[in-house]
XYZ file of C-alpha atoms in Angstrom:
343
model
C 13.390 -199.577 -98.591
C 14.952 -200.072 -94.730
C 16.571 -196.510 -92.907
C 19.569 -198.593 -93.971
C 19.572 -198.514 -97.380
C 18.316 -194.971 -97.642
C 21.884 -193.983 -95.521
C 23.777 -195.696 -97.509
C 22.001 -194.002 -100.863
C 23.327 -190.337 -98.920
C 26.628 -191.922 -97.611
C 27.562 -192.623 -101.793
C 26.314 -189.070 -102.213
C 28.672 -187.938 -99.672
C 31.568 -189.449 -100.605
C 30.925 -188.002 -104.468
C 30.140 -184.670 -103.288
C 33.564 -185.194 -101.017
C 35.462 -186.264 -103.951
C 34.689 -183.117 -106.299
C 35.346 -181.330 -103.261
C 38.604 -182.192 -103.264
C 39.079 -182.234 -107.113
C 38.747 -179.140 -107.204
C 40.339 -177.937 -104.012
C 43.274 -179.210 -105.397
C 43.122 -177.457 -108.689
C 42.585 -174.074 -107.325
C 45.624 -174.361 -104.960
C 47.493 -175.162 -107.893
C 46.315 -172.435 -109.562
C 47.331 -169.793 -106.987
C 50.676 -168.296 -107.920
C 53.758 -169.237 -105.759
C 55.849 -171.567 -104.589
C 54.581 -173.959 -101.811
C 58.213 -175.645 -101.329
C 59.691 -171.774 -101.080
C 56.944 -171.130 -97.992
C 57.917 -175.033 -96.618
C 61.334 -173.923 -96.828
C 61.434 -170.731 -95.674
C 62.058 -167.185 -97.480
C 65.921 -167.342 -96.763
C 66.029 -170.809 -98.288
C 68.767 -171.446 -100.390
C 67.560 -173.277 -103.979
C 69.343 -176.766 -102.621
C 67.067 -176.434 -99.954
C 63.722 -175.851 -101.925
C 64.499 -178.591 -104.016
C 65.347 -180.703 -101.252
C 61.959 -179.527 -99.244
C 59.831 -180.033 -102.455
C 61.591 -183.697 -103.142
C 60.956 -184.651 -99.713
C 56.887 -183.052 -99.962
C 56.458 -184.566 -103.064
C 55.866 -181.222 -104.712
C 57.934 -182.031 -107.282
C 56.312 -184.658 -108.941
C 53.554 -184.188 -111.823
C 50.159 -182.688 -110.844
C 48.603 -185.988 -111.674
C 50.973 -188.113 -109.274
C 50.540 -185.347 -106.538
C 46.542 -186.079 -107.111
C 46.691 -189.421 -107.040
C 48.880 -189.461 -103.905
C 46.510 -186.610 -102.040
C 43.262 -188.943 -102.935
C 45.166 -192.499 -101.659
C 46.010 -190.201 -98.390
C 42.783 -189.432 -97.925
C 41.208 -193.045 -98.227
C 43.537 -193.647 -95.471
C 42.647 -190.670 -93.031
C 45.892 -188.983 -93.632
C 45.191 -185.394 -94.549
C 49.248 -184.859 -95.249
C 51.280 -182.875 -93.356
C 51.148 -178.966 -92.957
C 54.445 -177.724 -95.016
C 54.413 -174.767 -92.175
C 54.327 -176.078 -89.305
C 55.432 -179.822 -90.000
C 52.817 -181.382 -87.992
C 49.922 -183.263 -89.413
C 47.344 -181.575 -90.438
C 44.231 -183.812 -88.564
C 45.959 -182.919 -85.217
C 46.140 -179.459 -85.749
C 42.355 -179.715 -86.941
C 41.613 -181.933 -83.638
C 43.358 -179.123 -81.311
C 41.157 -176.114 -83.197
C 37.593 -178.517 -83.756
C 36.247 -177.954 -80.467
C 36.438 -174.563 -80.383
C 34.360 -174.514 -83.903
C 31.937 -176.437 -82.240
C 31.238 -174.652 -79.142
C 30.866 -171.876 -81.222
C 28.189 -173.493 -83.707
C 26.213 -174.994 -80.414
C 26.246 -171.903 -78.709
C 25.086 -169.921 -81.913
C 22.387 -172.692 -82.732
C 20.718 -172.743 -79.498
C 20.423 -168.274 -79.743
C 19.503 -168.750 -83.015
C 16.802 -171.123 -82.474
C 15.889 -169.123 -78.889
C 15.557 -165.935 -80.969
C 13.390 -167.789 -83.632
C 10.675 -170.057 -82.303
C 9.249 -168.229 -79.173
C 8.611 -165.317 -81.835
C 7.267 -167.452 -84.598
C 4.739 -168.990 -82.242
C 3.414 -165.520 -81.132
C 3.263 -164.757 -84.608
C 1.136 -167.242 -86.404
C -1.261 -167.590 -83.821
C -1.483 -163.963 -83.904
C -1.290 -163.139 -87.285
C -2.192 -159.876 -88.745
C -1.379 -158.164 -84.899
C 0.945 -155.464 -84.251
C 3.644 -158.196 -83.066
C 3.360 -160.299 -86.275
C 4.273 -156.973 -88.196
C 6.907 -156.146 -86.029
C 8.298 -159.308 -85.613
C 8.056 -160.177 -89.725
C 10.527 -156.530 -89.968
C 13.170 -157.480 -87.505
C 13.734 -161.019 -89.456
C 13.758 -159.210 -92.662
C 15.955 -156.575 -91.395
C 18.416 -159.450 -89.521
C 18.323 -161.681 -92.552
C 19.800 -158.841 -94.843
C 22.593 -157.365 -92.764
C 26.022 -158.800 -93.910
C 27.664 -160.720 -91.228
C 31.040 -158.985 -91.434
C 29.059 -155.409 -91.310
C 26.983 -156.978 -88.618
C 30.217 -157.861 -87.202
C 32.180 -155.084 -87.298
C 29.497 -152.821 -85.778
C 29.201 -154.918 -82.939
C 32.711 -154.691 -82.261
C 32.660 -151.471 -82.620
C 29.153 -150.451 -80.323
C 29.161 -152.651 -78.000
C 33.034 -153.419 -77.196
C 34.846 -150.286 -78.639
C 32.147 -147.767 -77.577
C 30.332 -149.015 -74.417
C 32.744 -151.909 -73.340
C 30.083 -154.195 -72.235
C 31.339 -157.268 -74.034
C 35.180 -158.225 -75.106
C 36.151 -157.383 -78.808
C 38.518 -160.548 -79.470
C 39.692 -163.444 -78.789
C 38.386 -166.228 -76.297
C 39.238 -165.589 -72.331
C 40.948 -162.788 -70.824
C 44.949 -162.764 -69.948
C 45.945 -164.872 -66.582
C 41.780 -166.789 -66.798
C 42.321 -169.151 -69.384
C 41.643 -172.470 -67.395
C 43.524 -176.367 -67.536
C 42.422 -177.346 -71.703
C 40.920 -180.796 -71.462
C 37.881 -180.814 -74.184
C 39.250 -177.477 -76.199
C 36.052 -175.425 -75.235
C 36.778 -172.651 -73.111
C 33.705 -172.647 -71.085
C 33.279 -176.259 -70.836
C 36.469 -176.550 -69.350
C 35.987 -174.015 -66.891
C 33.493 -175.604 -65.863
C 35.222 -178.617 -65.446
C 37.666 -176.994 -63.553
C 34.857 -175.638 -61.039
C 35.879 -171.739 -62.049
C 32.495 -170.206 -62.436
C 34.437 -166.975 -62.975
C 36.395 -168.422 -65.282
C 33.467 -169.533 -67.535
C 31.455 -166.128 -67.541
C 34.557 -164.479 -68.753
C 34.554 -167.257 -72.015
C 31.183 -166.950 -72.287
C 31.437 -163.124 -72.478
C 33.973 -163.662 -75.100
C 31.984 -166.034 -76.913
C 28.652 -163.463 -77.136
C 29.259 -161.507 -80.275
C 30.539 -164.104 -82.564
C 27.969 -166.384 -81.839
C 25.278 -163.435 -82.360
C 26.390 -162.765 -85.885
C 25.578 -166.386 -86.381
C 22.486 -166.248 -84.783
C 20.705 -163.576 -86.247
C 20.735 -164.700 -90.141
C 20.292 -168.458 -88.516
C 16.570 -167.090 -86.577
C 15.745 -165.096 -89.504
C 15.215 -167.879 -91.834
C 14.152 -170.181 -89.137
C 11.851 -167.519 -88.014
C 10.371 -167.340 -91.309
C 9.966 -170.390 -92.567
C 8.636 -171.973 -88.790
C 5.837 -169.300 -89.050
C 4.763 -170.052 -92.484
C 4.542 -173.596 -91.756
C 2.820 -173.167 -88.458
C 0.545 -170.650 -90.181
C -0.633 -173.376 -92.935
C -0.637 -176.055 -90.204
C -3.473 -173.776 -88.459
C -5.368 -173.206 -91.235
C -5.653 -176.735 -92.453
C -8.577 -179.495 -91.481
C -6.450 -180.930 -89.601
C -6.921 -178.402 -86.884
C -10.682 -177.908 -87.157
C -11.986 -181.571 -84.810
C -9.658 -180.155 -82.217
C -11.076 -176.591 -81.892
C -14.053 -178.449 -81.924
C -13.080 -180.296 -78.761
C -12.458 -177.185 -77.117
C -8.766 -177.345 -77.081
C -6.936 -173.930 -75.934
C -5.001 -172.579 -78.317
C -1.820 -172.862 -76.803
C -2.875 -176.536 -76.859
C -3.586 -176.374 -80.353
C -0.206 -174.908 -81.080
C 1.552 -176.549 -78.916
C 0.612 -179.935 -78.981
C -1.029 -180.278 -82.818
C 0.299 -177.480 -84.811
C 4.047 -177.077 -84.016
C 5.070 -181.141 -84.281
C 3.222 -180.594 -87.667
C 5.940 -177.744 -88.452
C 9.005 -179.255 -86.917
C 10.025 -181.372 -90.306
C 10.832 -178.639 -92.617
C 12.581 -176.641 -89.988
C 14.406 -179.202 -88.703
C 15.680 -179.703 -92.649
C 16.768 -176.223 -92.775
C 18.660 -176.008 -89.534
C 20.895 -178.934 -90.765
C 21.299 -176.675 -93.617
C 22.010 -173.718 -91.820
C 24.276 -175.536 -89.630
C 26.660 -176.919 -91.827
C 26.789 -173.299 -93.438
C 28.074 -172.258 -90.042
C 31.247 -174.601 -90.525
C 31.895 -171.993 -93.436
C 30.884 -169.304 -92.123
C 33.249 -169.653 -89.648
C 36.272 -168.358 -91.720
C 35.015 -165.093 -91.368
C 33.747 -165.005 -87.837
C 36.721 -166.427 -86.280
C 38.693 -164.242 -88.111
C 37.721 -161.266 -87.296
C 36.906 -162.184 -83.355
C 40.487 -163.509 -83.470
C 39.474 -167.351 -82.225
C 40.659 -170.220 -82.540
C 38.832 -172.207 -84.877
C 38.202 -174.396 -88.142
C 37.607 -171.376 -89.968
C 41.202 -169.005 -88.879
C 43.106 -172.036 -88.883
C 42.058 -172.385 -92.862
C 42.018 -168.312 -93.561
C 45.651 -169.211 -92.317
C 46.498 -171.951 -94.124
C 45.507 -170.267 -97.677
C 47.422 -166.847 -96.924
C 50.811 -169.151 -96.119
C 49.899 -171.156 -99.040
C 49.961 -174.285 -97.313
C 48.415 -176.157 -99.337
C 47.952 -179.822 -97.418
C 46.622 -177.576 -94.282
C 44.289 -175.908 -97.184
C 43.074 -179.300 -98.720
C 42.832 -180.716 -95.354
C 40.675 -178.308 -93.558
C 38.130 -178.034 -96.369
C 37.631 -181.822 -96.877
C 37.140 -181.684 -93.071
C 34.521 -178.689 -93.245
C 32.923 -180.934 -96.333
C 32.757 -183.735 -94.546
C 31.441 -181.621 -91.332
C 28.613 -180.159 -93.459
C 27.855 -183.621 -95.014
C 27.197 -184.984 -92.017
C 25.180 -182.754 -90.567
C 22.750 -182.427 -93.179
C 23.151 -186.256 -92.917
C 21.657 -185.863 -89.348
C 19.120 -183.719 -90.241
C 17.669 -186.272 -92.950
C 17.158 -188.871 -90.993
C 15.986 -186.806 -88.049
C 12.882 -185.861 -90.784
C 12.274 -189.221 -91.776
C 11.500 -190.130 -88.266
C 9.309 -187.126 -87.436
C 7.354 -186.918 -90.471
C 5.403 -190.226 -91.460
C 4.423 -188.912 -95.011
C 8.059 -187.985 -96.310
C 9.296 -191.425 -94.594
C 6.568 -192.806 -96.738
C 7.662 -190.810 -99.878
C 11.288 -191.649 -99.171
C 11.371 -195.513 -98.281
C 7.893 -196.644 -99.782
C 4.510 -197.528 -99.367
C 5.402 -200.404 -96.793
C 6.708 -197.958 -94.558
C 3.481 -196.518 -94.260
């Protein structure tokens, strides 16, 4: 089985997953009490105006016809038009997406920094004081609810000690011209280092909320995998040749421990897209998560459907990329997935 065939199988599964997701969300939206046409027409609209809006948006059609129309637009890449702003949902998502990507990238980097070095040290000195302490921190970090951590960070670091901003994306009057939609990158492109530091300060708390559970899971998996590799027969010849502990860990144990860790990171990054609803709302940041939360509150059907499909595609693509990287890193998995001919 070739790489292309394997990726093709994953793409088919992704399409089926997205179809199921679209169906589920469409039914849930229709079951939520409230009149979408009334929301689109405005609170003071007359019955005639509401009926006209419903006809224009196709909301007067039976559910099956609305569902088929939605699937047809989805196949053409049309996520519909927001009933609140009357703008294409895709363009509205494109405007807020860079902010979410910026947050996810920064949180992932921070999570890897918090997880990988402690895991390497803990696995190398298994049973020592640092190993026990880091395991305890990982368990506590992984058990903390994200909303509670976000509120505590806002209260202590933002309100009591005033170390970081509480919410938003930049200070008043500090915003750089929008180029990418990512405040930190836009500030750098504008040569505004002070603006970069300002945007970075607003990014720290929400990124840390994502990074803590991310680092906890990556640490525990990587530590356990490293311990297994270090205890395996594979390492014995390397030790017999007199290699140092640092060489054994970094050049032999770590590369063999990466495939399951990369797969987990892909899953966690995909989960961040869904978690952005909470984090971006709490920290008042623009992004796909806050866009989806506002759309649900306003019963903006097409915006909700579009945002959920967008999140679903992002999660599936991230997991697909993680699967391909895992196959490239580990010949054992590649052999099982692609048959004996790939060995």
